[in-house]
Short mmCIF file of C-alpha atoms in Angstrom, two decimals:
data_model
loop_
_atom_site.label_atom_id
_atom_site.label_comp_id
_atom_site.label_asym_id
_atom_site.label_seq_id
_atom_site.Cartn_x
_atom_site.Cartn_y
_atom_site.Cartn_z
CA MET H 1 15.18 1.22 8.41
CA SER H 2 16.07 1.28 5.33
CA ALA H 3 19.70 2.01 6.96
CA GLN H 4 19.68 -1.74 8.72
CA THR H 5 18.67 -2.87 5.52
CA SER H 6 21.41 -1.68 3.47
CA SER H 7 24.08 -2.60 6.77
CA ARG H 8 22.43 -6.35 6.46
CA GLU H 9 22.91 -6.32 2.84
CA GLY H 10 26.01 -5.04 3.39
CA ALA H 11 26.64 -8.17 6.00
CA ALA H 12 25.64 -10.93 3.82
CA SER H 13 27.53 -9.37 1.06
CA SER H 14 30.70 -9.05 2.84
CA ARG H 15 30.27 -12.80 4.54
CA ARG H 16 29.49 -14.52 0.62
CA GLY H 17 33.37 -12.69 -0.34
CA THR H 18 31.67 -9.61 -1.86
CA PRO H 19 33.39 -6.62 -0.25
CA ALA H 20 29.83 -3.80 0.09
CA CYS H 21 31.52 -1.08 -0.56
CA LEU H 22 33.18 -2.37 -4.33
CA PRO H 23 31.01 -1.40 -7.80
CA PRO H 24 28.35 -2.97 -9.57
CA GLU H 25 30.99 -4.17 -11.96
CA THR H 26 33.64 -4.95 -9.49
CA LYS H 27 30.96 -7.65 -7.37
CA GLU H 28 29.69 -9.46 -11.32
CA THR H 29 33.47 -10.03 -11.89
CA GLY H 30 33.96 -11.85 -8.41
CA ILE H 31 29.85 -13.60 -8.81
CA SER H 32 31.62 -14.90 -12.00
CA VAL H 33 35.25 -15.84 -10.97
CA LYS H 34 33.02 -18.21 -7.65
CA ARG H 35 31.00 -18.92 -10.68
CA SER H 36 34.46 -20.28 -12.97
CA LYS H 37 35.45 -21.98 -9.54
CA GLN H 38 32.06 -24.24 -9.03
CA LEU H 39 32.93 -27.15 -11.88
CA PRO H 40 32.08 -30.39 -11.98
CA PRO H 41 35.27 -32.84 -12.24
CA LEU H 42 36.44 -34.55 -14.54
CA PRO H 43 38.08 -38.77 -14.94
CA PRO H 44 41.64 -37.44 -13.14
CA ASN H 45 44.00 -40.01 -16.35
CA ALA H 46 42.08 -38.58 -18.88
CA ILE H 47 43.45 -36.38 -21.53
CA ARG H 48 42.25 -33.12 -21.26
CA LEU H 49 41.55 -30.65 -24.52
CA VAL H 50 39.54 -26.63 -24.33
CA VAL H 51 37.78 -25.64 -27.05
CA ARG H 52 36.72 -22.23 -27.52
CA PRO H 53 34.97 -20.87 -30.47
CA ARG H 54 35.08 -18.03 -32.65
CA GLY H 55 32.64 -16.30 -33.87
CA GLU H 56 28.58 -15.64 -31.49
CA LEU H 57 28.66 -19.28 -30.34
CA ARG H 58 27.28 -19.35 -26.90
CA LEU H 59 27.92 -22.44 -25.56
CA ARG H 60 25.31 -21.64 -22.44
CA ASP H 61 22.44 -22.13 -24.79
CA ILE H 62 23.27 -25.36 -26.67
CA PRO H 63 22.63 -28.75 -24.45
CA THR H 64 25.85 -31.02 -24.16
CA PRO H 65 24.43 -33.74 -26.23
CA ARG H 66 23.61 -31.06 -28.60
CA LEU H 67 26.69 -30.02 -28.85
CA THR H 68 29.03 -33.83 -27.92
CA LYS H 69 26.42 -34.24 -31.76
CA ALA H 70 28.27 -31.55 -33.77
CA VAL H 71 32.01 -32.93 -32.40
CA GLN H 72 31.26 -36.42 -34.16
CA ALA H 73 30.17 -35.04 -36.97
CA GLU H 74 32.12 -32.73 -37.71
CA LEU H 75 35.52 -35.21 -36.71
CA GLN H 76 33.25 -37.84 -38.21
CA ILE H 77 34.25 -40.77 -35.82
CA THR H 78 32.80 -42.86 -33.17
CA LEU H 79 32.98 -41.89 -29.21
CA PRO H 80 34.65 -44.05 -26.94
CA ASP H 81 32.74 -44.15 -23.82
CA ASP H 82 35.03 -43.14 -22.08
CA PHE H 83 35.05 -39.42 -23.44
CA CYS H 84 32.91 -36.73 -21.36
CA LEU H 85 32.56 -33.05 -22.44
CA ARG H 86 32.36 -29.73 -19.85
CA ILE H 87 31.23 -26.40 -20.22
CA HIS H 88 32.80 -23.65 -18.83
CA PRO H 89 29.80 -21.42 -17.09
CA THR H 90 31.44 -17.98 -17.18
CA ASN H 91 34.30 -17.63 -20.28
CA ASN H 92 31.92 -19.29 -23.50
CA THR H 93 34.80 -22.77 -23.45
CA PHE H 94 33.58 -26.21 -23.46
CA THR H 95 36.50 -29.23 -22.41
CA ALA H 96 36.66 -32.62 -24.06
CA ALA H 97 38.27 -35.13 -21.80
CA THR H 98 39.18 -39.11 -23.27
CA THR H 99 41.59 -41.77 -22.14
CA HIS H 100 42.55 -42.84 -25.77
CA SER H 101 44.99 -40.88 -27.61
CA SER H 102 44.32 -41.74 -30.98
CA THR H 103 40.87 -40.03 -30.07
CA ALA H 104 42.50 -36.75 -28.40
CA GLU H 105 45.28 -36.27 -31.75
CA ILE H 106 40.90 -35.51 -34.16
CA LEU H 107 40.31 -33.94 -31.01
CA LYS H 108 43.30 -31.31 -31.83
CA THR H 109 42.08 -30.70 -35.10
CA LEU H 110 39.30 -29.40 -34.48
CA THR H 111 38.47 -26.77 -36.90
CA SER H 112 34.83 -26.20 -37.12
CA LEU H 113 31.59 -26.95 -35.03
CA THR H 114 27.96 -26.75 -36.98
CA ILE H 115 24.59 -26.36 -35.10
CA GLY H 116 21.16 -25.95 -36.86
CA ASP H 117 22.21 -24.10 -40.00
CA HIS H 118 25.07 -22.43 -39.05
CA THR H 119 28.82 -23.02 -38.24
CA TYR H 120 31.87 -21.86 -36.32
CA LEU H 121 35.04 -21.70 -36.39
CA CYS H 122 37.14 -22.66 -33.41
CA VAL H 123 40.62 -24.07 -32.15
CA ALA H 124 41.22 -26.14 -30.53
CA TYR H 125 44.17 -27.20 -27.97
CA VAL H 126 45.66 -29.83 -24.99
CA ALA H 127 44.89 -28.49 -21.42
CA ALA H 128 48.08 -28.60 -18.92
CA PRO H 129 47.12 -30.88 -16.83
CA PRO H 130 45.97 -30.96 -12.82
CA GLY H 131 49.41 -30.17 -10.96
CA ALA H 132 50.44 -28.00 -13.16
CA THR H 133 51.79 -24.67 -12.39
CA ARG H 134 52.50 -21.20 -13.94
CA GLY H 135 55.95 -18.39 -14.23
CA VAL H 136 56.37 -15.78 -15.36
CA ILE H 137 59.78 -14.41 -16.58
CA SER H 138 59.87 -10.46 -17.53
CA ASN H 139 62.51 -8.94 -20.46
CA ALA H 140 63.87 -11.93 -22.28
CA PHE H 141 61.87 -12.55 -25.64
CA ASP H 142 63.82 -10.80 -28.15
CA ASP H 143 63.10 -12.98 -31.18
CA GLU H 144 62.82 -16.44 -30.92
CA THR H 145 60.85 -19.52 -32.53
CA PRO H 146 58.05 -20.83 -30.05
CA THR H 147 59.73 -24.47 -31.08
CA ARG H 148 63.86 -22.50 -30.74
CA LEU H 149 61.91 -20.83 -27.29
CA TYR H 150 60.83 -24.22 -25.59
CA GLN H 151 63.94 -26.04 -26.50
CA ASP H 152 66.68 -23.40 -25.37
CA LEU H 153 64.01 -23.78 -21.72
CA VAL H 154 64.88 -27.22 -21.55
CA ARG H 155 68.10 -28.25 -22.06
CA ARG H 156 69.67 -25.50 -20.19
CA ASN H 157 67.08 -26.16 -17.37
CA PRO H 158 66.81 -30.25 -16.64
CA GLU H 159 66.43 -30.66 -13.16
CA TYR H 160 62.24 -28.47 -14.07
CA THR H 161 59.79 -31.13 -16.26
CA THR H 162 59.19 -28.31 -18.39
CA LEU H 163 55.50 -29.00 -20.03
CA ALA H 164 54.88 -25.57 -22.56
CA ALA H 165 56.72 -21.91 -22.88
CA ARG H 166 54.78 -19.41 -24.98
CA ARG H 167 55.92 -15.33 -25.29
CA MET H 168 53.00 -13.49 -23.23
CA GLY H 169 51.05 -11.67 -26.53
CA LYS H 170 53.41 -8.86 -27.41
CA THR H 171 54.98 -8.87 -24.32
CA HIS H 172 58.34 -9.17 -23.28
CA SER H 173 57.28 -11.92 -20.84
CA ILE H 174 57.71 -15.69 -21.34
CA LEU H 175 55.10 -18.60 -19.79
CA ILE H 176 56.67 -21.55 -18.56
CA THR H 177 53.69 -23.98 -17.29
CA PHE H 178 55.54 -26.91 -15.19
CA ASP H 179 55.34 -30.18 -13.76
CA ALA H 180 55.75 -29.26 -10.74
CA ASN H 181 53.32 -28.25 -7.56
CA GLU H 182 55.70 -25.14 -7.14
CA VAL H 183 57.22 -22.01 -9.76
CA PRO H 184 60.85 -22.51 -9.37
CA HIS H 185 63.50 -19.84 -8.29
CA SER H 186 65.46 -18.63 -11.38
CA ILE H 187 65.09 -19.90 -14.99
CA LYS H 188 68.21 -20.26 -17.79
CA TYR H 189 67.02 -18.76 -20.77
CA MET H 190 69.50 -17.73 -23.80
CA GLY H 191 72.51 -17.76 -21.51
CA ALA H 192 71.04 -15.67 -19.16
CA ILE H 193 69.43 -16.20 -15.52
CA HIS H 194 65.88 -14.59 -14.48
CA ARG H 195 63.81 -14.58 -11.80
CA CYS H 196 61.03 -16.13 -12.30
CA THR H 197 56.78 -15.27 -10.00
CA PRO H 198 54.32 -17.06 -10.48
CA TYR H 199 52.02 -16.01 -13.06
CA ARG H 200 48.61 -14.15 -11.24
CA GLY H 201 45.99 -14.43 -13.66
CA SER H 202 43.75 -12.10 -13.66
CA PRO H 203 39.79 -12.28 -13.76
CA ASP H 204 39.15 -12.47 -17.77
CA ALA H 205 36.67 -9.41 -19.96
CA CYS H 206 35.41 -8.46 -23.11
CA THR H 207 36.11 -4.82 -24.44
CA ASN H 208 33.70 -6.18 -27.69
CA CYS H 209 30.81 -6.39 -24.72
CA ARG H 210 32.55 -4.94 -22.07
CA GLN H 211 31.71 -8.05 -19.75
CA PRO H 212 33.00 -9.70 -17.57
CA GLY H 213 33.32 -13.56 -17.50
CA HIS H 214 34.81 -14.24 -21.03
CA ARG H 215 37.66 -12.49 -23.99
CA TYR H 216 37.23 -10.55 -26.96
CA ASP H 217 38.07 -12.97 -29.50
CA ILE H 218 35.71 -15.24 -28.00
CA CYS H 219 31.96 -13.03 -27.21
CA PRO H 220 29.31 -14.74 -28.43
CA ASN H 221 27.82 -11.12 -28.72
CA PRO H 222 27.98 -8.93 -32.25
CA LYS H 223 30.80 -6.93 -32.65
CA SER H 224 30.34 -3.50 -31.42
CA ASN H 225 32.99 -1.52 -32.26
CA LEU H 226 33.67 -0.17 -28.96
CA CYS H 227 36.73 1.83 -27.82
CA PRO H 228 38.62 -0.75 -25.98
CA ARG H 229 39.56 1.66 -23.28
CA CYS H 230 36.85 4.06 -22.43
CA GLY H 231 34.68 1.84 -24.22
CA THR H 232 32.47 4.69 -26.07
CA GLN H 233 31.73 4.75 -29.73
CA HIS H 234 34.88 7.38 -31.64
CA LEU H 235 37.59 8.01 -33.78
CA PRO H 236 41.14 7.82 -32.97
CA GLN H 237 42.26 10.82 -31.03
CA GLU H 238 45.59 12.50 -29.68
CA PRO H 239 45.61 12.82 -27.21
CA PRO H 240 43.86 8.70 -26.67
CA CYS H 241 41.42 8.91 -24.15
CA THR H 242 40.98 7.89 -20.29
CA SER H 243 40.52 5.08 -20.09
CA THR H 244 38.25 2.71 -17.65
CA CYS H 245 38.11 -0.83 -16.64
CA ILE H 246 35.31 -3.28 -16.82
CA LEU H 247 36.50 -5.41 -14.17
CA CYS H 248 36.17 -1.69 -10.96
CA GLU H 249 35.52 0.52 -13.08
CA GLY H 250 38.20 2.54 -12.50
CA SER H 251 40.34 4.88 -14.27
CA ASN H 252 42.52 2.30 -14.80
CA LEU H 253 43.38 -0.43 -18.20
CA THR H 254 41.51 -3.17 -17.46
CA GLY H 255 42.49 -6.02 -15.40
CA THR H 256 46.25 -3.40 -13.90
CA GLY H 257 47.52 -1.90 -11.59
CA SER H 258 45.54 -1.24 -8.66
CA CYS H 259 41.93 -2.95 -9.78
CA LYS H 260 40.25 -4.59 -7.59
CA GLY H 261 38.24 -6.31 -9.54
CA ARG H 262 42.46 -8.29 -10.75
CA ASN H 263 42.65 -9.46 -6.81
CA LEU H 264 39.51 -11.35 -6.64
CA HIS H 265 41.21 -13.97 -8.83
CA GLN H 266 43.44 -16.20 -7.08
CA PRO H 267 45.52 -18.53 -7.51
CA ARG H 268 44.57 -21.68 -5.52
CA LYS H 269 47.61 -22.94 -2.97
CA GLN H 270 48.06 -27.13 -3.70
CA ILE H 271 47.94 -28.45 -0.16
CA LYS H 272 49.80 -31.09 -0.02
CA GLN H 273 47.09 -34.06 1.78
CA PRO H 274 48.74 -36.21 3.67
CA GLU H 275 49.03 -39.74 2.83
CA THR H 276 47.05 -41.92 4.60
CA GLN H 277 47.76 -45.09 6.22
CA GLN H 278 45.85 -48.42 5.21
CA GLN H 279 45.22 -50.29 7.66
CA GLU H 280 45.93 -54.28 6.31
CA PRO H 281 43.64 -57.10 7.19
CA VAL H 282 44.72 -59.68 9.59
CA ALA H 283 46.04 -62.58 7.05
CA HIS H 284 45.04 -65.70 8.63
CA GLY H 285 44.35 -69.51 7.13
CA ASP H 286 44.88 -69.62 3.41
CA ASN H 287 44.28 -65.34 3.01
CA PHE H 288 47.58 -66.23 4.87
CA PRO H 289 50.79 -64.31 1.95
CA GLN H 290 53.88 -65.86 0.51
CA LEU H 291 57.09 -65.05 2.43
CA SER H 292 58.17 -63.58 -1.00
CA PRO H 293 55.60 -61.78 -2.45
CA GLY H 294 57.39 -60.89 -6.60
CA PRO H 295 58.52 -57.46 -7.56
CA THR H 296 56.08 -54.57 -7.24
CA PRO H 297 55.29 -53.41 -10.89
CA PRO H 298 55.96 -49.88 -11.89
CA THR H 299 53.86 -46.56 -12.35
CA GLN H 300 53.01 -46.43 -15.66
CA PRO H 301 52.42 -41.62 -15.65
CA SER H 302 49.42 -40.61 -16.39
CA GLN H 303 47.69 -40.12 -20.29
CA HIS H 304 47.88 -36.30 -19.54
CA LYS H 305 51.25 -35.35 -19.00
CA GLN H 306 51.91 -38.47 -21.85
CA ALA H 307 50.06 -36.55 -24.28
CA TRP H 308 52.15 -33.05 -23.19
CA THR H 309 55.72 -34.74 -23.47
CA GLY H 310 54.77 -37.08 -26.86
CA PRO H 311 53.86 -35.28 -29.86
CA LEU H 312 50.47 -34.32 -29.23
CA ASN H 313 52.27 -31.20 -28.06
CA LYS H 314 54.64 -30.93 -29.99
CA ASP H 315 56.70 -32.60 -33.21
CA TRP H 316 60.21 -33.09 -31.49
CA GLY H 317 59.73 -35.52 -29.71
CA PRO H 318 60.04 -36.03 -25.08
CA SER H 319 62.57 -33.72 -22.93
CA ARG H 320 65.31 -34.54 -21.41
CA SER H 321 63.91 -33.34 -18.19
CA SER H 322 60.71 -35.47 -18.65
CA SER H 323 63.95 -38.43 -18.42
CA LYS H 324 65.44 -37.17 -15.42
CA HIS H 325 62.12 -36.43 -13.33
CA ALA H 326 61.21 -39.43 -14.01
CA SER H 327 64.50 -41.07 -12.79
CA PHE H 328 64.24 -39.00 -10.00
CA LEU H 329 60.98 -39.78 -8.97
CA ARG H 330 62.14 -43.97 -9.12
CA ALA H 331 64.75 -42.96 -7.17
CA THR H 332 62.83 -41.39 -4.04
CA PRO H 333 61.45 -44.09 -2.28
CA THR H 334 65.24 -45.58 -1.87
CA LEU H 335 66.78 -42.26 -0.63
CA GLN H 336 63.62 -41.66 1.25
CA GLY H 337 64.54 -45.81 2.86
CA ALA H 338 67.71 -44.78 2.59
CA LEU H 339 67.18 -41.49 5.02
CA ALA H 340 64.62 -43.86 7.72
CA LYS H 341 67.30 -46.07 8.20
CA SER H 342 70.03 -43.24 8.89
CA ARG H 343 67.41 -42.29 11.04
CA GLU H 344 66.38 -45.43 13.22
CA GLU H 345 70.21 -45.93 14.61
CA ALA H 346 71.55 -42.36 14.90
CA ALA H 347 68.50 -42.73 17.15
CA ALA H 348 69.74 -46.44 18.83
CA ALA H 349 72.90 -44.40 19.02
CA LYS H 350 71.94 -41.70 21.29
CA ALA H 351 69.72 -43.81 22.95
CA GLU H 352 73.07 -46.66 24.53
CA ALA H 353 74.50 -42.79 25.13
CA GLN H 354 72.57 -42.14 27.33
CA ALA H 355 71.54 -45.55 28.97
CA ALA H 356 75.77 -45.21 29.42
CA ARG H 357 75.45 -42.08 30.73
CA ALA H 358 73.09 -42.67 33.42
CA GLU H 359 75.41 -46.22 34.50
CA ALA H 360 77.94 -43.87 34.94
CA ALA H 361 76.24 -41.15 36.93
CA ALA H 362 75.61 -44.42 39.11
CA LEU H 363 79.04 -45.21 38.98
CA ARG H 364 80.31 -42.03 40.60
CA GLU H 365 77.25 -42.56 42.94
CA HIS H 366 78.03 -45.40 44.21
CA ILE H 367 81.58 -44.38 44.62
CA ALA H 368 81.12 -41.34 47.09
CA LYS H 369 78.87 -43.25 49.59
CA LEU H 370 82.18 -46.18 49.56
CA GLU H 371 84.28 -43.98 50.69
CA PRO H 372 83.15 -43.03 54.85
CA GLN H 373 83.58 -46.57 54.89
CA ILE H 374 87.02 -47.50 53.12
CA SER H 375 88.49 -44.29 55.73
CA THR H 376 87.19 -45.79 58.73
CA LEU H 377 88.37 -48.96 58.16
CA ALA H 378 91.63 -47.46 57.32
CA THR H 379 91.71 -46.02 60.60
CA SER H 380 91.18 -48.86 62.85
CA TYR H 381 93.35 -51.28 61.58
CA PRO H 382 96.61 -49.00 60.38
CA ASN H 383 99.06 -52.56 60.74
CA PRO H 384 97.63 -56.02 59.58
CA PRO H 385 98.46 -58.75 62.22
CA THR H 386 101.77 -61.30 61.48
CA PRO H 387 99.55 -64.38 60.36
CA ALA H 388 100.86 -67.29 62.89
CA PRO H 389 103.60 -69.68 61.79
CA THR H 390 102.31 -73.75 60.92
CA ALA H 391 102.80 -76.81 61.33
CA SER H 392 104.78 -77.18 57.95
CA GLN H 393 107.19 -74.65 58.69
CA PRO H 394 110.48 -75.95 60.48
CA PRO H 395 111.29 -74.52 64.41
CA PRO H 396 113.50 -71.35 64.86
CA PRO H 397 117.13 -72.22 65.05
CA ASN H 398 117.91 -72.93 69.08
CA PRO H 399 119.70 -69.43 70.15
CA PRO H 400 123.61 -69.74 70.74
CA THR H 401 124.94 -70.62 73.76
CA ALA H 402 127.06 -67.95 76.41
CA PRO H 403 130.31 -70.35 75.73
CA ILE H 404 129.87 -70.42 71.57
CA ILE H 405 129.39 -67.34 72.19
CA ALA H 406 132.61 -66.23 73.62
CA ASN H 407 135.21 -68.81 71.87
CA HIS H 408 133.69 -67.12 69.34
CA VAL H 409 134.85 -63.69 69.71
CA ASN H 410 138.08 -64.95 71.44
CA SER H 411 139.24 -66.70 68.73
CA THR H 412 138.02 -63.48 66.15
CA SER H 413 140.13 -61.15 68.14
CA SER H 414 142.84 -59.46 66.91
CA PRO H 415 146.24 -60.12 68.94
CA HIS H 416 146.66 -56.45 69.09
CA ALA H 417 142.54 -55.50 69.45
CA LEU H 418 141.49 -55.74 73.53
CA GLU H 419 140.48 -57.93 76.20
CA LEU H 420 136.70 -57.27 77.37
CA ASP H 421 135.42 -58.90 79.80
CA VAL H 422 132.60 -60.98 78.61
CA ASP H 423 130.11 -61.87 81.93
CA THR H 424 128.60 -65.27 80.37
CA GLU H 425 126.31 -66.00 82.99
CA PHE H 426 125.06 -62.98 81.81
CA LEU H 427 124.72 -64.21 78.78
CA GLY H 428 123.39 -66.84 79.30
CA THR H 429 120.82 -65.36 81.23
CA GLN H 430 119.76 -62.95 78.53
CA LEU H 431 119.45 -65.63 75.98
CA SER H 432 117.56 -67.90 77.62
CA ALA H 433 114.56 -65.53 78.50
CA HIS H 434 114.16 -64.20 74.52
CA ARG H 435 114.63 -61.06 75.46
CA PRO H 436 117.01 -58.02 72.93
CA ILE H 437 119.90 -58.15 74.59
CA PRO H 438 121.36 -54.37 75.78
CA PRO H 439 123.14 -52.00 75.21
CA HIS H 440 126.84 -52.80 76.28
CA THR H 441 127.89 -51.00 78.73
CA PRO H 442 132.42 -50.54 78.57
CA LEU H 443 134.02 -51.73 82.26
#
């Protein structure tokens, strides 16, 4: 009975997306990752700021209205009606959203929160837009400042809109945020070309309380002074202790190598939704549209993207890649119209060519059918009949008589010529019968 129960539990856990063979720590990691994706949506055109508290502040135990009042009291401003706040269910942070850039600039200066009798330090920064992607270039960082790092990426890669860039911890890798649906294949940085790979983040894990879901710097629990590798309290030793992963309880470092819990956190692929064509209602009467409508007003970029490219996030002004990206977006409808027109012309030319081929084939077939009839007619009528003379034609001249021919022969004969006996009676008979004269026979 217990075996059947365990098998049913294993099947149910596999259907939920968490394999039954994983240790309890990995299952808990999968649950926290699933909870982190179940967030209520924020306004699409709002500027989002993430606030990370420092210290023993557990945000999930604080009501949202009390947290909003604490933010308003700390900044000493009246929050607009479109201001909204969302607490993350696992990583102990909250996101503030507003469509007013002036309010966002003030929220970015938030450094502490007073709740009850305690004051907690915090850090606020502008979050990436919802459609942004992140990529990583390895073995690229040397000793550049954050400002120089960002400006070099923008100057050498004008074909991409770079929103932000920073060094990843103490490594030589650089994390770049792009305003695009896909990560570029390669990126130029400091005179070299680097392969850019999509950023695959691992689930958050805290080395202070050894629990997944949040990081060490925002852990709401008191400092435990545990070893970040093995999770026990001991002095530094040589060789170092054996590492124990918080996510999968393996012998690897937390979230590295072949960690099973790391693979649970996969970035969600953005699927392009097909644009649905809305059917326009039939206009009649007074609702009939004008013949020459006015020009369509240009669309304005969202407040969130302006916050990334404006002075709210950096002090050196908008990037060149942002302007080129905007000009490309404006030129895209014109290019699409030209491509559609060329496709229509190519389809029309193809249809005309097919019609010409069909007509030529029909003509060849018709000629093949007429060839036997032409040969039959040519055999039946070898010589066309001579047309009869009409009344308008003059009558043929009278045939010469025998005396005239005899006189002509005698007059034209030379003295040395032989004398010919011309039978005048024979000639007259032949000429009167209009028959051809037979050849002369010598006497």
